[in-house]
Short mmCIF file of C-alpha atoms (C1' of nucleotides) in Angstrom, two decimals:
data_model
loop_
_atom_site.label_atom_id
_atom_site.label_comp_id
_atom_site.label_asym_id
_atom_site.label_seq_id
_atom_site.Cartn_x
_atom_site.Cartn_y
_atom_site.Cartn_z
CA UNK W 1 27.35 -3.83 -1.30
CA UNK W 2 25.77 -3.12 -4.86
CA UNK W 3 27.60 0.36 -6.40
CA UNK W 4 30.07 1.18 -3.95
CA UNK W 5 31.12 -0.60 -0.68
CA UNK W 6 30.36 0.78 2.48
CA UNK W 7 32.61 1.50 5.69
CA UNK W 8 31.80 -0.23 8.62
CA UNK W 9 30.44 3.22 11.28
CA UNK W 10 27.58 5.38 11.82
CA UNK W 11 25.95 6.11 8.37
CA UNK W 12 26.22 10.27 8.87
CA UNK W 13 23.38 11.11 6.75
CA UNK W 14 20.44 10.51 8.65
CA UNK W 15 18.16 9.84 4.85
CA UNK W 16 21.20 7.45 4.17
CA UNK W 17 21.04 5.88 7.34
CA UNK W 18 17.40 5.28 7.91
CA UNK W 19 17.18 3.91 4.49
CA UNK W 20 19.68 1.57 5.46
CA UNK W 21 18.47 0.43 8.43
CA UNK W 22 14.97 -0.22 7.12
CA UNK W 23 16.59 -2.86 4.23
CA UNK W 24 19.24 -4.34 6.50
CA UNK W 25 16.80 -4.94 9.11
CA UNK W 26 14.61 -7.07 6.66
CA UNK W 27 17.21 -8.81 5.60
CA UNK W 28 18.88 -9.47 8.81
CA UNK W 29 14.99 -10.62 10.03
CA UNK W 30 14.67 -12.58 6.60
CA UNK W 31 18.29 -14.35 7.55
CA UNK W 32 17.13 -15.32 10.96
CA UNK W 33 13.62 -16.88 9.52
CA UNK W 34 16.10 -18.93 6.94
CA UNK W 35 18.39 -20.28 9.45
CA UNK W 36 16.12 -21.20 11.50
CA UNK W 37 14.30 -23.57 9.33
CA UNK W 38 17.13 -24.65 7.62
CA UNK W 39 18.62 -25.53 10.82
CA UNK W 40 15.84 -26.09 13.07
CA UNK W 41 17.29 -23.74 15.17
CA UNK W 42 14.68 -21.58 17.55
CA UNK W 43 16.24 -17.50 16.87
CA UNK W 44 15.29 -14.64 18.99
CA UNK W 45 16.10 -11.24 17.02
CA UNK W 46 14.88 -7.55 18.64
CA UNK W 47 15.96 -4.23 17.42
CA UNK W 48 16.20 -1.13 18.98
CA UNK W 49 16.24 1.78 16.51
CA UNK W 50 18.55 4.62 17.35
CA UNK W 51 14.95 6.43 18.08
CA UNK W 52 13.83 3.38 20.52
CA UNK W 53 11.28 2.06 18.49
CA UNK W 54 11.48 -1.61 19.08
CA UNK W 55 11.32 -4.36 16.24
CA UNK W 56 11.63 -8.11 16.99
CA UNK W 57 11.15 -11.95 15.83
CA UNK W 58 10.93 -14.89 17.72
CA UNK W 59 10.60 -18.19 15.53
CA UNK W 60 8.61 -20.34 17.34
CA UNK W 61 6.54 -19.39 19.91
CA UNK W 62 6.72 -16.05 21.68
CA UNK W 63 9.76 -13.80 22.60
CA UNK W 64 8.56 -14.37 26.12
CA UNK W 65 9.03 -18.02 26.14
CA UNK W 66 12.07 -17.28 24.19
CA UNK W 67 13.71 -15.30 26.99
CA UNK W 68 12.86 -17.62 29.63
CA UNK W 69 14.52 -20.28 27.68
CA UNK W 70 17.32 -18.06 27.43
CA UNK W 71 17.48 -17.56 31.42
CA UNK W 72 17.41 -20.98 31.62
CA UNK W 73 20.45 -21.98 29.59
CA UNK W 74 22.90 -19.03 30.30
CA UNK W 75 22.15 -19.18 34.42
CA UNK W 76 24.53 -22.61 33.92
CA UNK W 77 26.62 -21.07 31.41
CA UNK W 78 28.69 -24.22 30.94
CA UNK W 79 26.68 -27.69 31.10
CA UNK W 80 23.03 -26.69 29.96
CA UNK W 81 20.78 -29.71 31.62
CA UNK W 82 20.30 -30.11 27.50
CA UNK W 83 18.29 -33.42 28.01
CA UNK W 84 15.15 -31.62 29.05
CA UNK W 85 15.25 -30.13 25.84
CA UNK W 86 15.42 -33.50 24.20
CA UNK W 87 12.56 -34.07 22.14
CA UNK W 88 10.84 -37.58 23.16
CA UNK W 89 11.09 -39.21 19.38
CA UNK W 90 14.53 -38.13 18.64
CA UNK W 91 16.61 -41.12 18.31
CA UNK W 92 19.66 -41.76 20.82
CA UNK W 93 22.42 -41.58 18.12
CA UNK W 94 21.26 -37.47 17.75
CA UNK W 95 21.38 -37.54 21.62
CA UNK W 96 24.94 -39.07 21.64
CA UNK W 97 26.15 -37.18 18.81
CA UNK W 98 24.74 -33.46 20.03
CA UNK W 99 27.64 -32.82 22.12
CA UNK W 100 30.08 -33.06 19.58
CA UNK W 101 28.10 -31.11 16.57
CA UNK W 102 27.32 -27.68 18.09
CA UNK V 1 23.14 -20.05 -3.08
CA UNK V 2 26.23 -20.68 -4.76
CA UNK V 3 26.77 -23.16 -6.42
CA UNK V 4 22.93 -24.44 -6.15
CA UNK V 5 20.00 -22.84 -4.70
CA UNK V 6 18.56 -24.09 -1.33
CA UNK V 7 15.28 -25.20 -0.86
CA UNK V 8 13.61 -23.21 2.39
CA UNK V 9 13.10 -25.92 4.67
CA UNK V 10 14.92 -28.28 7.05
CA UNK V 11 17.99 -29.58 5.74
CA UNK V 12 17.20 -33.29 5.92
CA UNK V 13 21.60 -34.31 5.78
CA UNK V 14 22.35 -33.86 9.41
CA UNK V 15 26.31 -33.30 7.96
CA UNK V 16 25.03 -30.68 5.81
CA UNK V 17 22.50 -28.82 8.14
CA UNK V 18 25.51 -29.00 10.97
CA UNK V 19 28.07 -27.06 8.30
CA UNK V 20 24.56 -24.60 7.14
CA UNK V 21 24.28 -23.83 10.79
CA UNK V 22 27.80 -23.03 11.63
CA UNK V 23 28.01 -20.60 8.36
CA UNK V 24 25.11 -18.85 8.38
CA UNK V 25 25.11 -18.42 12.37
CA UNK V 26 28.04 -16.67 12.02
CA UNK V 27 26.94 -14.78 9.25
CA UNK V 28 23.60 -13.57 10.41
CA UNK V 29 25.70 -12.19 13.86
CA UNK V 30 27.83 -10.11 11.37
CA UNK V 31 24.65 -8.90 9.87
CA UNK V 32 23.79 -7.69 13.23
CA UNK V 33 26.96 -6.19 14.26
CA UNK V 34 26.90 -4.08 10.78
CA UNK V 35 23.04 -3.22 11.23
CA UNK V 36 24.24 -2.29 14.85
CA UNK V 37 27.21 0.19 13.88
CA UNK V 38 25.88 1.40 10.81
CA UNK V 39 22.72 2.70 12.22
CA UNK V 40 23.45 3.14 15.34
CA UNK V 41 20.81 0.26 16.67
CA UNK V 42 20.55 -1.59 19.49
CA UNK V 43 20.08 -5.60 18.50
CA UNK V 44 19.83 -8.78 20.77
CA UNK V 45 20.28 -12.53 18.84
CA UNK V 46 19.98 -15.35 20.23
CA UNK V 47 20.23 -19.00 18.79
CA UNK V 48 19.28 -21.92 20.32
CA UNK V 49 20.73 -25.08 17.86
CA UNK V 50 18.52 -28.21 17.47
CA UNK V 51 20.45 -29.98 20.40
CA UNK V 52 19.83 -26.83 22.94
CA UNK V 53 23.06 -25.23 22.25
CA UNK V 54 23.16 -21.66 23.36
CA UNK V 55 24.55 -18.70 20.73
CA UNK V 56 23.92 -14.91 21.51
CA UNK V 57 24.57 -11.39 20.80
CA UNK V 58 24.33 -7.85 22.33
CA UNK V 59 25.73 -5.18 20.01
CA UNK V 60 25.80 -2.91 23.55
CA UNK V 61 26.12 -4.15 27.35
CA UNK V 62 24.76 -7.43 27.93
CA UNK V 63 21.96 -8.89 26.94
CA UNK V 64 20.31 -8.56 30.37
CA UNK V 65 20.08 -5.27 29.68
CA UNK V 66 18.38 -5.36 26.15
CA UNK V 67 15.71 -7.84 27.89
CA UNK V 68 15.18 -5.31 30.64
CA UNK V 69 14.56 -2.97 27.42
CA UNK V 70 12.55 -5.10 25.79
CA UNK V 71 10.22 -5.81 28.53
CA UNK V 72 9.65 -1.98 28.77
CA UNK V 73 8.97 -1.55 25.16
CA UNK V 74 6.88 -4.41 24.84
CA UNK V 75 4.62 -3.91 27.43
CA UNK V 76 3.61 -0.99 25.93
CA UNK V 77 3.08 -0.77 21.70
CA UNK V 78 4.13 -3.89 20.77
CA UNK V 79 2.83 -7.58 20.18
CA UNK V 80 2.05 -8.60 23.73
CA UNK V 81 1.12 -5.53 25.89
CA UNK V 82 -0.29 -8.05 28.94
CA UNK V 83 2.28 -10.70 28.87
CA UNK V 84 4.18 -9.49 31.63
CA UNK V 85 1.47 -8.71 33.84
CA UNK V 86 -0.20 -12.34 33.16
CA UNK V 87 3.19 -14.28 33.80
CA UNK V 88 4.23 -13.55 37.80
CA UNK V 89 6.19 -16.29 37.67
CA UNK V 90 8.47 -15.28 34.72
CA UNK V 91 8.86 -11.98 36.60
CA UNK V 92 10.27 -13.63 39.38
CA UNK V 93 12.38 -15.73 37.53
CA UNK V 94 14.18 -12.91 35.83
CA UNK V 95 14.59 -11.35 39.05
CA UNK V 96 16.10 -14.07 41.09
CA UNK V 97 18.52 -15.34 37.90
CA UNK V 98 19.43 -11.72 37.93
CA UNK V 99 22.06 -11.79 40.72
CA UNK V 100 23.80 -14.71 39.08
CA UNK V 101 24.10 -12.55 35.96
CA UNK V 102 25.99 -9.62 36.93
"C1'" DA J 1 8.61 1.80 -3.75
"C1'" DT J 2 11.39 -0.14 -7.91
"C1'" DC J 3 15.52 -1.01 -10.48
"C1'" DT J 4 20.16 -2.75 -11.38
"C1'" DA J 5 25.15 -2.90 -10.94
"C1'" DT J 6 28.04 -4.73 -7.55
"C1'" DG J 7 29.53 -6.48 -3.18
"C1'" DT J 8 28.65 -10.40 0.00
"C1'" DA J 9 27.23 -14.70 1.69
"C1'" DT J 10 27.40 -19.30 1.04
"C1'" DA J 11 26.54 -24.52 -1.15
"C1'" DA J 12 29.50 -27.76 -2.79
"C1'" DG J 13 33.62 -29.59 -3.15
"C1'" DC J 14 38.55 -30.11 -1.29
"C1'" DG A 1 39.06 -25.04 7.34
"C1'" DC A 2 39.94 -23.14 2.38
"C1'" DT A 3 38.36 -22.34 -2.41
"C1'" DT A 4 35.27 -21.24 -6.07
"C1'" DA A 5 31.11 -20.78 -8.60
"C1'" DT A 6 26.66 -18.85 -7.79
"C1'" DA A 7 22.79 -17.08 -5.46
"C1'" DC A 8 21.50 -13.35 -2.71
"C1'" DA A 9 21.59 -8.71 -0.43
"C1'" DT A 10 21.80 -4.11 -1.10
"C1'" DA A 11 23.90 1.07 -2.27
"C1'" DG A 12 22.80 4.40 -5.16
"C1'" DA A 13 19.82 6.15 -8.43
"C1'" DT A 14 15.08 6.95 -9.89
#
DNA sequence: ATCTATGTATAAGC
DNA sequence: GCTTATACATAGAT
C-alpha cells in the first residue's frame, strides 16, 4: 500500500502483523458500513483474530437476525422465496427488474 | 472516489447503485481475503443486496462453522451474552437446517 | 496515536 | 467489461 507493497501471506512479525490487522480491520468494517448504505445492502462482517478474540458488524439489526436470515436464504441455495423479502411500498418495476440486477 | 467523491448515503440512480454494488462487493471480499491471510484471521461476510440476493464469504471451512464460532464467542464477552438463551426457536432452526448444510 | 508517501479502490465515462 | 483520473487506504516511520 503506502511505502512499499506488501505480499499477499502471514505477516511474520507478530508487531507488524497486529498492527496490520488492527487498521485493515477498520477499514474492512468502514467498507462494509459504506456499501451498505450506498447500496442498501444489509452486511454481516465477524472476525476472528488469530488469538480468538471475536470482532463483528451487522448493519441493521442484530447479527442474530442476520444469521437467521442467512439460514433462510442459503437452505434453498438456488430460488430464495425473495418475495417475502419484498418490501410492501416498493414498486413492481423493482420487483420485475430484481432478478436480472443482482 | 475517483473521479468525484461520493456522498455517504443511498445511491438514489438505481443504474448507478447496481454498478456501486457489484464493485465494491467484490472489493470489500478481497479486503477480507487479504485481512484473512495476512493476519492469519478468521472472517465471515455476508451480503444480502436490496432485492434479497445472497453473497458470502468464509476465509476457512464454511460458514456454518464460523456461526457455530460465533455463537460460542458471543454468548460469552460480546454484544449479546443472552441472545441465544432467549431465542429457542433460532436454536432449533440452526439445528434442523444443519443437516441440509453439510 | 499521528504523519505522509505510495499503492489501491473505484466513479465516471467508454 | 475496460480505461483513466481521483479519492481513499495504509505501510513504514515517528
Amino acid at each position: 500500500m503506502a511505502r512499499g507493497k506488501v505480499q499477499m501471506k502471514r505477516i511474520e512479525n507478530s508487531v507488524h502483523r497486529q498492527v496490520t490487522f488492527c487498521k485493515r480491520r477498520s477499514g474492512l468494517l468502514k467498507k462494509a458500513k459504506e456499501l451498505s448504505v450506498l447500496c442498501d445492502a444489509e452486511i454481516g462482517v465477524f472476525i476472528f483474530s488469530a488469538h480468538g478474540k471475536l470482532y463483528e458488524l451487522a448493519t441493521k439489526g442484530t447479527m442474530q437476525g442476520l444469521i437467521e436470515r442467512y439460514m433462510k436464504c442459503s437452505r434453498g441455495a438456488q430460488p430464495e422465496p425473495a418475495a417475502i423479502e419484498t418490501q410492501p411500498d416498493m414498486v413492481i418495476s423493482l420487483n420485475y427488474t430484481a432478478k436480472y440486477l443482482d
